[in-house]
Coordinates of C-alpha atoms in Angstrom, one line a residue:
X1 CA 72.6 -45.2 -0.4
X2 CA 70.0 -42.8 1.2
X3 CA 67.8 -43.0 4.1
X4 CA 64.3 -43.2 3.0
X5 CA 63.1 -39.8 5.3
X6 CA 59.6 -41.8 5.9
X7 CA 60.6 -44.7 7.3
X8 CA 61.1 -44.5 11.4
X9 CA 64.7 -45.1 12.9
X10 CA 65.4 -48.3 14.1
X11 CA 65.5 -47.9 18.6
X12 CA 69.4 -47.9 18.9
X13 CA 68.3 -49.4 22.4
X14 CA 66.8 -52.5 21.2
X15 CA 70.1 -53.5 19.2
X16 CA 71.1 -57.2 19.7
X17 CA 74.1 -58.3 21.6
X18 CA 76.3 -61.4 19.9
X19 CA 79.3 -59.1 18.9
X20 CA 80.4 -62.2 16.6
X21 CA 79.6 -64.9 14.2
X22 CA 80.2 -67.6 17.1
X23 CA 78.2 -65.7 19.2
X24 CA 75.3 -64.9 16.5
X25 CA 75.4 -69.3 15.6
X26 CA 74.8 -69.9 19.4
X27 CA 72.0 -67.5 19.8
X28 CA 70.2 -69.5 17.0
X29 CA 70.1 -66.9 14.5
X30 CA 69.2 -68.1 11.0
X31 CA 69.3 -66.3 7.7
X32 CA 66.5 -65.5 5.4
X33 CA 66.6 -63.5 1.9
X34 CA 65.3 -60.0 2.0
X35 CA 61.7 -61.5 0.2
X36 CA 61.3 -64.2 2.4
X37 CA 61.8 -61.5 5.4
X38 CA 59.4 -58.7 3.9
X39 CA 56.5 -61.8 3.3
X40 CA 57.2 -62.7 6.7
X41 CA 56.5 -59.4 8.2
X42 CA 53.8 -58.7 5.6
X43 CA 52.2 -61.4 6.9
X44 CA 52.8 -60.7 10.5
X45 CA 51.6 -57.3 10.1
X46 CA 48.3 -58.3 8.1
X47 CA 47.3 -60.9 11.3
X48 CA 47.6 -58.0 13.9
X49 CA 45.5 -55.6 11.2
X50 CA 48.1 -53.2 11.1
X51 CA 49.0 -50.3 8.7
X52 CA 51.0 -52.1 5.9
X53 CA 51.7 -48.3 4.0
X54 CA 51.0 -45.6 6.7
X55 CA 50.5 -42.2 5.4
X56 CA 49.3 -43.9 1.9
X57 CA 45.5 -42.9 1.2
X58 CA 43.0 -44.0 -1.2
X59 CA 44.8 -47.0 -2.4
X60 CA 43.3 -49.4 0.1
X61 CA 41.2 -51.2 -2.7
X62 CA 43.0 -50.9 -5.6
X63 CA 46.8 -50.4 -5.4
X64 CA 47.9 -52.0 -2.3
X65 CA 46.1 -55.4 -2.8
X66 CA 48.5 -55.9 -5.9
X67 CA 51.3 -54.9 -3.9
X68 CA 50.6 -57.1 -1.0
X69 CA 50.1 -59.4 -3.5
X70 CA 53.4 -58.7 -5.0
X71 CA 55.4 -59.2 -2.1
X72 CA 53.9 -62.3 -0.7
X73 CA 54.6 -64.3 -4.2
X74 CA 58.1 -62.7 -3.5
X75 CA 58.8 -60.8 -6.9
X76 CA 60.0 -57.6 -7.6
X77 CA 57.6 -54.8 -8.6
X78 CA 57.2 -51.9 -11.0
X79 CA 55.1 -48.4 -10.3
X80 CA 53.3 -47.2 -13.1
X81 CA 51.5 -43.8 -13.1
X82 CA 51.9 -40.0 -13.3
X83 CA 53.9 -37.8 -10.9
X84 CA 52.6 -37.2 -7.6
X85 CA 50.8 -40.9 -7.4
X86 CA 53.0 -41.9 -3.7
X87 CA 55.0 -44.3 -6.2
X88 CA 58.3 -43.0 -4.3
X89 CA 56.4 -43.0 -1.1
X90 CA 55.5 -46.4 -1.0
X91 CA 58.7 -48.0 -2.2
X92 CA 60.4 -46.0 0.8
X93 CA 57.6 -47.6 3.4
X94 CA 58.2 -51.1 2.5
X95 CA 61.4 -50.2 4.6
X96 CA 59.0 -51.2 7.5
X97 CA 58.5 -54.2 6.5
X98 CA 61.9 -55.3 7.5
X99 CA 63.3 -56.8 10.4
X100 CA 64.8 -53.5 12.7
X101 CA 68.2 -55.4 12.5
X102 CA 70.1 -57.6 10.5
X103 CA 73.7 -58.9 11.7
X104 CA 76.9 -58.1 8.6
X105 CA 80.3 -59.3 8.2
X106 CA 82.4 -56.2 10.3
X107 CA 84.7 -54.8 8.0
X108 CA 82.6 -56.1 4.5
X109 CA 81.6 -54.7 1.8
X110 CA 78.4 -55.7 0.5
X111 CA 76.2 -56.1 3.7
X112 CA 77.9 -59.5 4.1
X113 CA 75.7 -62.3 5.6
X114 CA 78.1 -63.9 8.2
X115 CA 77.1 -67.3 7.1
X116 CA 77.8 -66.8 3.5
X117 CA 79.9 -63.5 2.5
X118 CA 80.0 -62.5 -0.9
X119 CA 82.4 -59.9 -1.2
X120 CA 86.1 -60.7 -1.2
X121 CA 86.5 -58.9 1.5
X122 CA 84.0 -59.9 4.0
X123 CA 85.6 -63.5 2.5
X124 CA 88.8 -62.8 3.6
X125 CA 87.7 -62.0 6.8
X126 CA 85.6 -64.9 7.7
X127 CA 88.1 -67.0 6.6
X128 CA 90.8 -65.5 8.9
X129 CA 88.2 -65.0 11.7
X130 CA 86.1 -67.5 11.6
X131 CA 83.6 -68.1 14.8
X132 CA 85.7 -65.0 15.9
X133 CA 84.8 -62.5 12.9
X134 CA 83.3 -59.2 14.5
X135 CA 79.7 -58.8 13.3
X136 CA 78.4 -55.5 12.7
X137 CA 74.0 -55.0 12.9
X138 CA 73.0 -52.7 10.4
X139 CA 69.6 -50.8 10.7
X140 CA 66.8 -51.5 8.7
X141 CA 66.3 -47.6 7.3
X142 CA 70.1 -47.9 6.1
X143 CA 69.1 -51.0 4.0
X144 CA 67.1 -48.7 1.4
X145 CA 69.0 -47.7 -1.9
X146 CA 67.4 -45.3 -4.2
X147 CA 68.5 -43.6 -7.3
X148 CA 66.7 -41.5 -9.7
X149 CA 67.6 -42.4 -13.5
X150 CA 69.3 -39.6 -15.6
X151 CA 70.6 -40.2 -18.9
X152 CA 73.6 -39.1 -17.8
X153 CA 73.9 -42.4 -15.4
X154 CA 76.7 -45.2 -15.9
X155 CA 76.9 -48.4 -15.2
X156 CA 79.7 -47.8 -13.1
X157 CA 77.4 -46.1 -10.9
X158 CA 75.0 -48.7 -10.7
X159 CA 76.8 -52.1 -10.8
X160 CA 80.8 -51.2 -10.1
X161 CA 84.1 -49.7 -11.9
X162 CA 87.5 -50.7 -11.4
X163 CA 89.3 -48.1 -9.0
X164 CA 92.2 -46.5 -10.0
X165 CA 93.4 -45.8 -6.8
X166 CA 93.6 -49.3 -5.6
X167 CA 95.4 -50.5 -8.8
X168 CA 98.0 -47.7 -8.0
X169 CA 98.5 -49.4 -4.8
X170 CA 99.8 -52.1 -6.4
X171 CA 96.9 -54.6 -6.5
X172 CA 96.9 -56.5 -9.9
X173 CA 93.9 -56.1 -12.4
X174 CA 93.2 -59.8 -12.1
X175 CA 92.2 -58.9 -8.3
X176 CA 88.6 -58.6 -7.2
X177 CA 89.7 -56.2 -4.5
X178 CA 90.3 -53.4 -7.4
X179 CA 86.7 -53.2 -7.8
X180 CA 84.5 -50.4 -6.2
X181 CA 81.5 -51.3 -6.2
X182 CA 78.4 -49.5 -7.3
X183 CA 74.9 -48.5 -5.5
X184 CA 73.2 -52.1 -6.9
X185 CA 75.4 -54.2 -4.9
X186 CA 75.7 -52.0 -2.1
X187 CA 72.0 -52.7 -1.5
X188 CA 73.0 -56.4 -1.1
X189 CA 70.5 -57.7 1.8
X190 CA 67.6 -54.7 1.0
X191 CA 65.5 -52.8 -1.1
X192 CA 66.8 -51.2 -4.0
X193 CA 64.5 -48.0 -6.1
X194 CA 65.3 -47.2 -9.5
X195 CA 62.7 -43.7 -9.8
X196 CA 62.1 -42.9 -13.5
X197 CA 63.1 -45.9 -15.2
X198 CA 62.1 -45.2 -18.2
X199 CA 64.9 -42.3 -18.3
X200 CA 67.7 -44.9 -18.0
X201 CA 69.5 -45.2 -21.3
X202 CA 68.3 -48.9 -22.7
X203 CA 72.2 -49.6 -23.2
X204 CA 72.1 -49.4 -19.0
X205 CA 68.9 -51.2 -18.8
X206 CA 70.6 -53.9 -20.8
X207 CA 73.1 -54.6 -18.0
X208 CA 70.4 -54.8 -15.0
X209 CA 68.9 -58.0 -16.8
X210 CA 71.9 -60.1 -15.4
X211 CA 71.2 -58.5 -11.6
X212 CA 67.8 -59.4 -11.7
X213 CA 67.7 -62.8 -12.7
X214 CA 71.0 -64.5 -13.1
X215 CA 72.9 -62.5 -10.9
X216 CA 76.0 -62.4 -12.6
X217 CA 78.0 -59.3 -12.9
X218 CA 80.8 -58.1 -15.1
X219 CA 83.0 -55.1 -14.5
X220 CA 85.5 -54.3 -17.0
X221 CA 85.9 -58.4 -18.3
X222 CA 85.8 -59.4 -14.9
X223 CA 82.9 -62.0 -14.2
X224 CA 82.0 -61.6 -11.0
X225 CA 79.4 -64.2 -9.8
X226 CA 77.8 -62.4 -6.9
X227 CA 74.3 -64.0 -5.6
X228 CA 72.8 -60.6 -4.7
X229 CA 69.9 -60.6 -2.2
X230 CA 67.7 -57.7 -3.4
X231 CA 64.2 -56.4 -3.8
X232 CA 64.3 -54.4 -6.3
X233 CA 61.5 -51.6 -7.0
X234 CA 61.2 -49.2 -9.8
X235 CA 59.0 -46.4 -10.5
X236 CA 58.0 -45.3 -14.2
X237 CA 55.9 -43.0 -16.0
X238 CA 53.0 -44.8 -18.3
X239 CA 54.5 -44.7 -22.0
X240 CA 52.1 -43.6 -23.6
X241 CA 53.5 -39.9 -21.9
X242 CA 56.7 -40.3 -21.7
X243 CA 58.8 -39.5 -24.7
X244 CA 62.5 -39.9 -23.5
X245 CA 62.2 -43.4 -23.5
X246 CA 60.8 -46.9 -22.6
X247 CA 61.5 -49.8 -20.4
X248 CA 63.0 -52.9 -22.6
X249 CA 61.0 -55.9 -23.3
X250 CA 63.3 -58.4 -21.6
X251 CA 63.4 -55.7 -18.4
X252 CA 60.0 -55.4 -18.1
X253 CA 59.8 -59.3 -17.9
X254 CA 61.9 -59.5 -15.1
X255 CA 60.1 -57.2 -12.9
X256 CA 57.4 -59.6 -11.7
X257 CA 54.5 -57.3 -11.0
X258 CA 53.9 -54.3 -12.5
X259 CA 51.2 -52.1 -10.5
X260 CA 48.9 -48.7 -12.0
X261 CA 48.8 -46.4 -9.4
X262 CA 46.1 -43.2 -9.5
X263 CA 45.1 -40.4 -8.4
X264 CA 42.5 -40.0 -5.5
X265 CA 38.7 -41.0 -7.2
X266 CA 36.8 -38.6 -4.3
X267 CA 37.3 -35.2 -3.3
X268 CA 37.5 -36.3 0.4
X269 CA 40.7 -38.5 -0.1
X270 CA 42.5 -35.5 -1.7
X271 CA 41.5 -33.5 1.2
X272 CA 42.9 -35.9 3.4
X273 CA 46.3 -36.1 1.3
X274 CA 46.2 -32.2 1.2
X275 CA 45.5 -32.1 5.1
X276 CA 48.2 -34.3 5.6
X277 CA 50.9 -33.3 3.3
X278 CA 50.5 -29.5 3.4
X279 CA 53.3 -27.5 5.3
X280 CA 52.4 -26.5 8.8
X281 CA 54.6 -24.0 10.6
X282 CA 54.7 -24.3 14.5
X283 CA 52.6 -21.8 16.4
X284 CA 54.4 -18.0 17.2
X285 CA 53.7 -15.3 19.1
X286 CA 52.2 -12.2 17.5
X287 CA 51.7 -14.3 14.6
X288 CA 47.9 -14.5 13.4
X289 CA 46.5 -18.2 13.6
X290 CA 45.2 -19.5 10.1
X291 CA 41.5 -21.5 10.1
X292 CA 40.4 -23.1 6.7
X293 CA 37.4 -23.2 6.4
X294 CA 35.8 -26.8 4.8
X295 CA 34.5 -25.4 1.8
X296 CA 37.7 -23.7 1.2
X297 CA 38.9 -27.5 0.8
X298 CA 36.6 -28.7 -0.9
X299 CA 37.2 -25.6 -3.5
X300 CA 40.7 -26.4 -3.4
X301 CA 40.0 -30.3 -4.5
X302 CA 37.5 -29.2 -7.0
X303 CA 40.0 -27.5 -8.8
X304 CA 42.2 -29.8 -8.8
X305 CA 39.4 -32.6 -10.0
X306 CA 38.5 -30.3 -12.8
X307 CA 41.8 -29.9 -14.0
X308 CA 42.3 -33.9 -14.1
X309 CA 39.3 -33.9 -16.8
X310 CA 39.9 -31.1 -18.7
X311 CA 40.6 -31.2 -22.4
X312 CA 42.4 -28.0 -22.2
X313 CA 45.1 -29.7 -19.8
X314 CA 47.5 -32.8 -20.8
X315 CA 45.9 -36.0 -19.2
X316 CA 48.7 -37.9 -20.4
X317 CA 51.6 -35.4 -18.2
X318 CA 48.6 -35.8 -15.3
X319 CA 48.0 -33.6 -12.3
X320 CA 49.6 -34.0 -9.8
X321 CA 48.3 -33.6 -5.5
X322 CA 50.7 -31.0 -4.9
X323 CA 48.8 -29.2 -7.2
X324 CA 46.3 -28.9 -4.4
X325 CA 48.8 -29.0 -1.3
X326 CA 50.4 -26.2 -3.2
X327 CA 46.7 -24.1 -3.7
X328 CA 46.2 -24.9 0.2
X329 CA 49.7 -23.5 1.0
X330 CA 49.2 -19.9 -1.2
X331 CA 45.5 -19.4 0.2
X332 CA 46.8 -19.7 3.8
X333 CA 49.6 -17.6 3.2
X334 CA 47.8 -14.9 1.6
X335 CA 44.7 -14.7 4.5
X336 CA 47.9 -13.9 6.7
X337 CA 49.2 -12.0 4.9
X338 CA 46.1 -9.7 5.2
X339 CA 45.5 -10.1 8.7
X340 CA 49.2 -9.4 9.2
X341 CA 48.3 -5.6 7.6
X342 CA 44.7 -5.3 8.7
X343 CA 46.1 -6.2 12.4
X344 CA 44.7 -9.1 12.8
X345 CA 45.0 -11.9 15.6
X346 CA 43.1 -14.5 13.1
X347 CA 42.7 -15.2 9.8
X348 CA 40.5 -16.9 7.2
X349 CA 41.1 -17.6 3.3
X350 CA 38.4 -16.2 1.0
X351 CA 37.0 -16.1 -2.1
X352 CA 39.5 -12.9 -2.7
X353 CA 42.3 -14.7 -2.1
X354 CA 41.8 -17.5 -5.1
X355 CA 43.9 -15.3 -7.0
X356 CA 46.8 -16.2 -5.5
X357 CA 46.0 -20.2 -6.8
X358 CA 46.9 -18.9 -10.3
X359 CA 50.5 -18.9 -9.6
X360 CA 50.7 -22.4 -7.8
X361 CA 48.7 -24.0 -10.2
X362 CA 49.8 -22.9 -13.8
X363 CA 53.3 -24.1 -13.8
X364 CA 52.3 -27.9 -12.8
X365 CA 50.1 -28.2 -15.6
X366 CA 51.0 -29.2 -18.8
X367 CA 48.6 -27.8 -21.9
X368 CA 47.1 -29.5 -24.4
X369 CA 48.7 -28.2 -27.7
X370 CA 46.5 -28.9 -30.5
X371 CA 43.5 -27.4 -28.0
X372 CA 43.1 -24.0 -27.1
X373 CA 45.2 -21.6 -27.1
X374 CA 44.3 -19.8 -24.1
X375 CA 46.9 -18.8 -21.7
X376 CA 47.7 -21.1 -18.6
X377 CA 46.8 -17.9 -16.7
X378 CA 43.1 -18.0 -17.9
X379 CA 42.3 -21.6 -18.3
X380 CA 42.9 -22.1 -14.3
X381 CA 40.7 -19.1 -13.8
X382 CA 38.0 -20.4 -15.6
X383 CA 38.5 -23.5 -13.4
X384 CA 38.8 -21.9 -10.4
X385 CA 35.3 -20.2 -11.1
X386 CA 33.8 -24.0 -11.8
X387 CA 35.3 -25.0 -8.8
X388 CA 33.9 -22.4 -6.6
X389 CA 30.0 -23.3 -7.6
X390 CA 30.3 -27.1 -7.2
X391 CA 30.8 -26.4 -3.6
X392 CA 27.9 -23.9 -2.7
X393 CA 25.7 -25.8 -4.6
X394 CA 26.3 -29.0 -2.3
X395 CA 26.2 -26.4 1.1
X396 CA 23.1 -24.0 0.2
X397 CA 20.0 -24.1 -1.6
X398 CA 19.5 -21.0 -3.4
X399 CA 16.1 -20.6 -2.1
X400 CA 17.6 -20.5 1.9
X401 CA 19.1 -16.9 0.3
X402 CA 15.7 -15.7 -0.8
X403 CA 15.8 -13.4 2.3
X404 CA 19.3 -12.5 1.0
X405 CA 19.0 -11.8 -2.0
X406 CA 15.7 -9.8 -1.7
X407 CA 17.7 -7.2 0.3
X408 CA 19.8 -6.7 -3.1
X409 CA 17.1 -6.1 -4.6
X410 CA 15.8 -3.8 -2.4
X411 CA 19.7 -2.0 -3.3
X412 CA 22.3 -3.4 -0.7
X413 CA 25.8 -3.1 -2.2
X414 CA 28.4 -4.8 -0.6
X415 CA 32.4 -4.8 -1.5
X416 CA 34.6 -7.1 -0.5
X417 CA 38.6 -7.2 -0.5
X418 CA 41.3 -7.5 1.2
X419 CA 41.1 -4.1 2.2
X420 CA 37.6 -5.2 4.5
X421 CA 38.4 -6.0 8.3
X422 CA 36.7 -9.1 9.6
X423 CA 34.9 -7.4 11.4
X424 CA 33.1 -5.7 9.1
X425 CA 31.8 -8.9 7.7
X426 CA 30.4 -9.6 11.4
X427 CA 28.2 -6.4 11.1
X428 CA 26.9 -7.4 7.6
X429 CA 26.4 -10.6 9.5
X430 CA 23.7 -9.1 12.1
X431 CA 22.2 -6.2 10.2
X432 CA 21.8 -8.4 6.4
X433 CA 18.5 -10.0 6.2
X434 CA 19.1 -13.8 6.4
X435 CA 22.6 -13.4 6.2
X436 CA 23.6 -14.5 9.5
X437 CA 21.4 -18.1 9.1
X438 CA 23.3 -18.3 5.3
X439 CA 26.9 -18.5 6.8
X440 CA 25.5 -21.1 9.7
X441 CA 24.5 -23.2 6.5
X442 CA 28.1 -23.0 5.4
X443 CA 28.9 -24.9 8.1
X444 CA 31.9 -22.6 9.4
X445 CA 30.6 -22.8 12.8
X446 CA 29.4 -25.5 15.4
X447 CA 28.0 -22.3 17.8
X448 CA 24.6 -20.8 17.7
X449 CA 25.4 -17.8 19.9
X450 CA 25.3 -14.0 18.0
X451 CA 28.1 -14.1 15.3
X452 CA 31.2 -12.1 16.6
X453 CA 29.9 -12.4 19.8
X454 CA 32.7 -12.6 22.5
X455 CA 30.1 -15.2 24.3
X456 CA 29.4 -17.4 21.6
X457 CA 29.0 -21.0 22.0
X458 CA 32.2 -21.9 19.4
X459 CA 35.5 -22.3 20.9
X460 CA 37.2 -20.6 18.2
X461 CA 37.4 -17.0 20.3
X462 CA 36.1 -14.1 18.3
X463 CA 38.6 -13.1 16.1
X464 CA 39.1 -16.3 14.4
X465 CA 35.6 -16.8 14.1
X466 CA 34.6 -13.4 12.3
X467 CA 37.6 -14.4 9.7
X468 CA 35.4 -17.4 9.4
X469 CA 32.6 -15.6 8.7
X470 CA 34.1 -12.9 6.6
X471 CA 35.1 -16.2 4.5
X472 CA 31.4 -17.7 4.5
X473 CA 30.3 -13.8 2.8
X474 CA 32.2 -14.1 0.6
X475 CA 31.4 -17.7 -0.2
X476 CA 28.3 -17.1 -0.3
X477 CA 28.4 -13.6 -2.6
X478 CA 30.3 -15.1 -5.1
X479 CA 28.0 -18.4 -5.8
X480 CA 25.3 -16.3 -6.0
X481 CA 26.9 -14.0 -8.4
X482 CA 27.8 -17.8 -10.2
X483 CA 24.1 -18.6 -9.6
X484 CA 23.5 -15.0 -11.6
X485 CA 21.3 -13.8 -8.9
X486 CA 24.3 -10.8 -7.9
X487 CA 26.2 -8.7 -10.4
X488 CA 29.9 -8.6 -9.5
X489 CA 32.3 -5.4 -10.4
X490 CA 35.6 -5.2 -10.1
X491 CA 36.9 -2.2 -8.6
X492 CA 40.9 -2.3 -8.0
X493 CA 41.6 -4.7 -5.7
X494 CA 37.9 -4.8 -4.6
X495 CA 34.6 -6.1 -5.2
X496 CA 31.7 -4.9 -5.6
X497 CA 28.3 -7.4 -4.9
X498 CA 24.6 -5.6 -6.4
X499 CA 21.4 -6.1 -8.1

């Protein structure tokens, strides 16, 4: 059993009181199945207009209908899509849609319901008890089993196995008590995720037909009849990619609804996802504060978008969002990491630093084999470039740079790097013909005061706000080198910007 880390724990303050199963009759309590309890709260939550999958973007006309759907005809569900499509995610936030507590047979061992145990234990118990037997209330984000399928997975591990241990203590074979039972019934009374279940040897599959329809179990001869409650969800790879094997026939019949899941369809929900999912470290003292700039973003989604239609790059493997959280993360890093050695109180990712995306980005991409044979290395870098002009061309007009690029012509030079201070981009700023005006239409600021000015209508404070301008140059530079109005020369680590 594992607690599914997204879903909130239950307010230990608002446990209920009856303390036994007399107790729990006389409050009126009455029993539901886990279905009948998730429609219920579906429903609920619907009627106030509430969040059904918080944290879940972009899905809010396609995906989540069927699920909805799904759970309010009460049948289990199937995921289908490539990695990094929230198919984990939102099998760990239907968690929420369970009642915060639910009262168990103390002592049990399958999540007993007081009114009808299964397991001979919790049996036993009631039967010696009765309207005496302790009750135990188990939390709703300890009623979430998950496993993810290996080949190397039993079916002791998911149904049961007959312990040694308990036959050595002198407990006949022909005693249900010898069985320990596996992570399936253990999720008796609450969601059960099976992640990959494709990968589950068909041999294994074969045995979960019985748990999700009949709901008989065997465990070494023993037929166990054992009316699990479950919800059962599963997650799989389309099979068209997948190579290592296939959901059977009879198994795919079972599971009621099977849903296609996607990738975000704009650039604004990956953004969002990105914004949201990226790591963000608390604030430190001494340690340079990080500002993204929005076409930095965008850039960062573009790529990603690119790749996702790109012949050179397996659409069938996908790719996945953390390709752009992961691009997000490495930019940030590397702008402090040169503010950290140019000495720095604020800092800004560049153009310069899209290098550093290379590394993030090559080893979650899969390659088309019968394409090109370029290295991963240089098909993201042609990307990259793509992904930087799609941008500037939504932000500027090339004509608004007229002024710009005229003082090129006339022979500015300008090199950037990661050897350039901030500031330095400031006095470019103010002394550049139609410079300053060209990183306003950026949009990097909301002031109109003098760029780097210590007065300046933003509220960013200086420093951060030449990083964001030093960002904007080089924004700007590099789309009109793309636009092949500028020459660009590498010099080192630098870069040189003329005629």
């Amino acid at each position: 059993m594992s607690t599914p880390p997204s879903a909130a724990p239950t307010d230990p303050a608002s446990k209920p009181t009856p303390s036994t199963i007399g107790e729990l009759r006389a409050a009126g309590w009455r029993s539901r199945s886990v279905k009948a309890e998730l429609r219920s709260n579906l429903l609920a939550r619907l009627g106030e207009g509430g969040a059904v999958f918080p944290g879940v973007i972009g899905y809010a006309d396609s995906v989540l209908p069927a699920v909805e759907n799904a759970i309010l005809a009460g049948q289990d569900l199937v995921f289908l899509g490539e990695r990094g499509q929230a198919k984990t995610r939102m099998a760990r936030l239907l968690v929420g849609l369970l009642d915060p507590w639910l009262p168990i047979v103390a002592g049990g061992d399958l999540n007993d319901d007081p009114f009808a145990p299964i397991s001979p234990s919790a049996r036993a118990l009631v039967a010696e008890g009765a309207d005496e037997t302790p009750i135990a209330w188990l939390p709703r984000d300890r009623r979430y089993g998950e496993k993810l399928a290996t080949p190397d997975i039993t079916i002791a591990d998911l149904i049961g196995e007959v312990d040694p241990i308990r036959v050595a203590e002198g407990r006949y074979l022909s005693d249900e008590l010898v069985i320990h039972y596996g992570l399936i019934p253990r999720s008796n009374r609450g969601i059960f995720a099976i992640n990959e279940l494709p990968d589950l040897a068909e041999r294994i599959q074969v045995g979960l037909l019985n748990i999700l329809e009949e709901r008989d179990v065997q465990v070494r001869g023993f037929t166990i009849r054992l009316p699990l409650d479950l919800f059962v969800v599963a997650s799989a790879n389309p099979e068209d990619y997948t190579s290592r094997g296939r959901i059977i026939t009879p198994l795919k019949d079972r599971l009621g609804s099977q849903i296609r899941t996607h990738y975000p369809r704009t650039l604004e929900d990956e953004i969002a996802i990105v914004r949201q999912e990226k790591v963000v470290f608390p604030a430190e003292e001494g340690v340079p504060a990080v500002h993204v700039p929005p076409f930095i973003e965008e850039i960062v989604a573009e790529l990603t978008h690119l790749a996702r239609r790109s012949g050179e790059i397996s659409q069938r493997s996908g790719v996945s969002v953390r390709v752009s959280v992961a691009n997000l993360e490495v930019l940030e890093a590397a702008a402090l990491k040169r503010a950290v050695r140019l000495g720095e109180s604020a800092a800004a990712p560049r153009i310069s630093d899209l290098a550093a995306v290379v590394a993030s980005t090559a080893g979650k991409i899969e390659l088309e084999t019968a394409g090109d044979e370029s290295p991963e290395d240089r098909i993201v870098e042609r990307l990259i470039t793509k992904a930087v002009y799609a941008p500037f061309n939504q932000r500027v007009a090339i004509d608004d740079l007229e002024g710009l690029v005229g003082a090129f012509e006339d022979g500015l030079t300008l090199e950037t790097g990661d050897r350039v201070r901030s500031a330095e981009y400031v006095r470019w700023a103010s002394e550049v013909p139609g410079l300053a005006e060209a990183v306003r239409r950026t949009g990097v600021l909301a002031g109109d005061g003098a760029l780097g000015d210590p007065g300046s209508s933003t509220a960013l404070g200086p420093q951060a706000e030449a990083a964001l301008v030093a960002s904007a140059i080089e924004f700007l530079l590099e789309g009109l080198h793309l636009a092949r109005r500028l020459n660009k020369d590498r010099l080192g680590g630098a870069v040189m910007y003329r005629r």
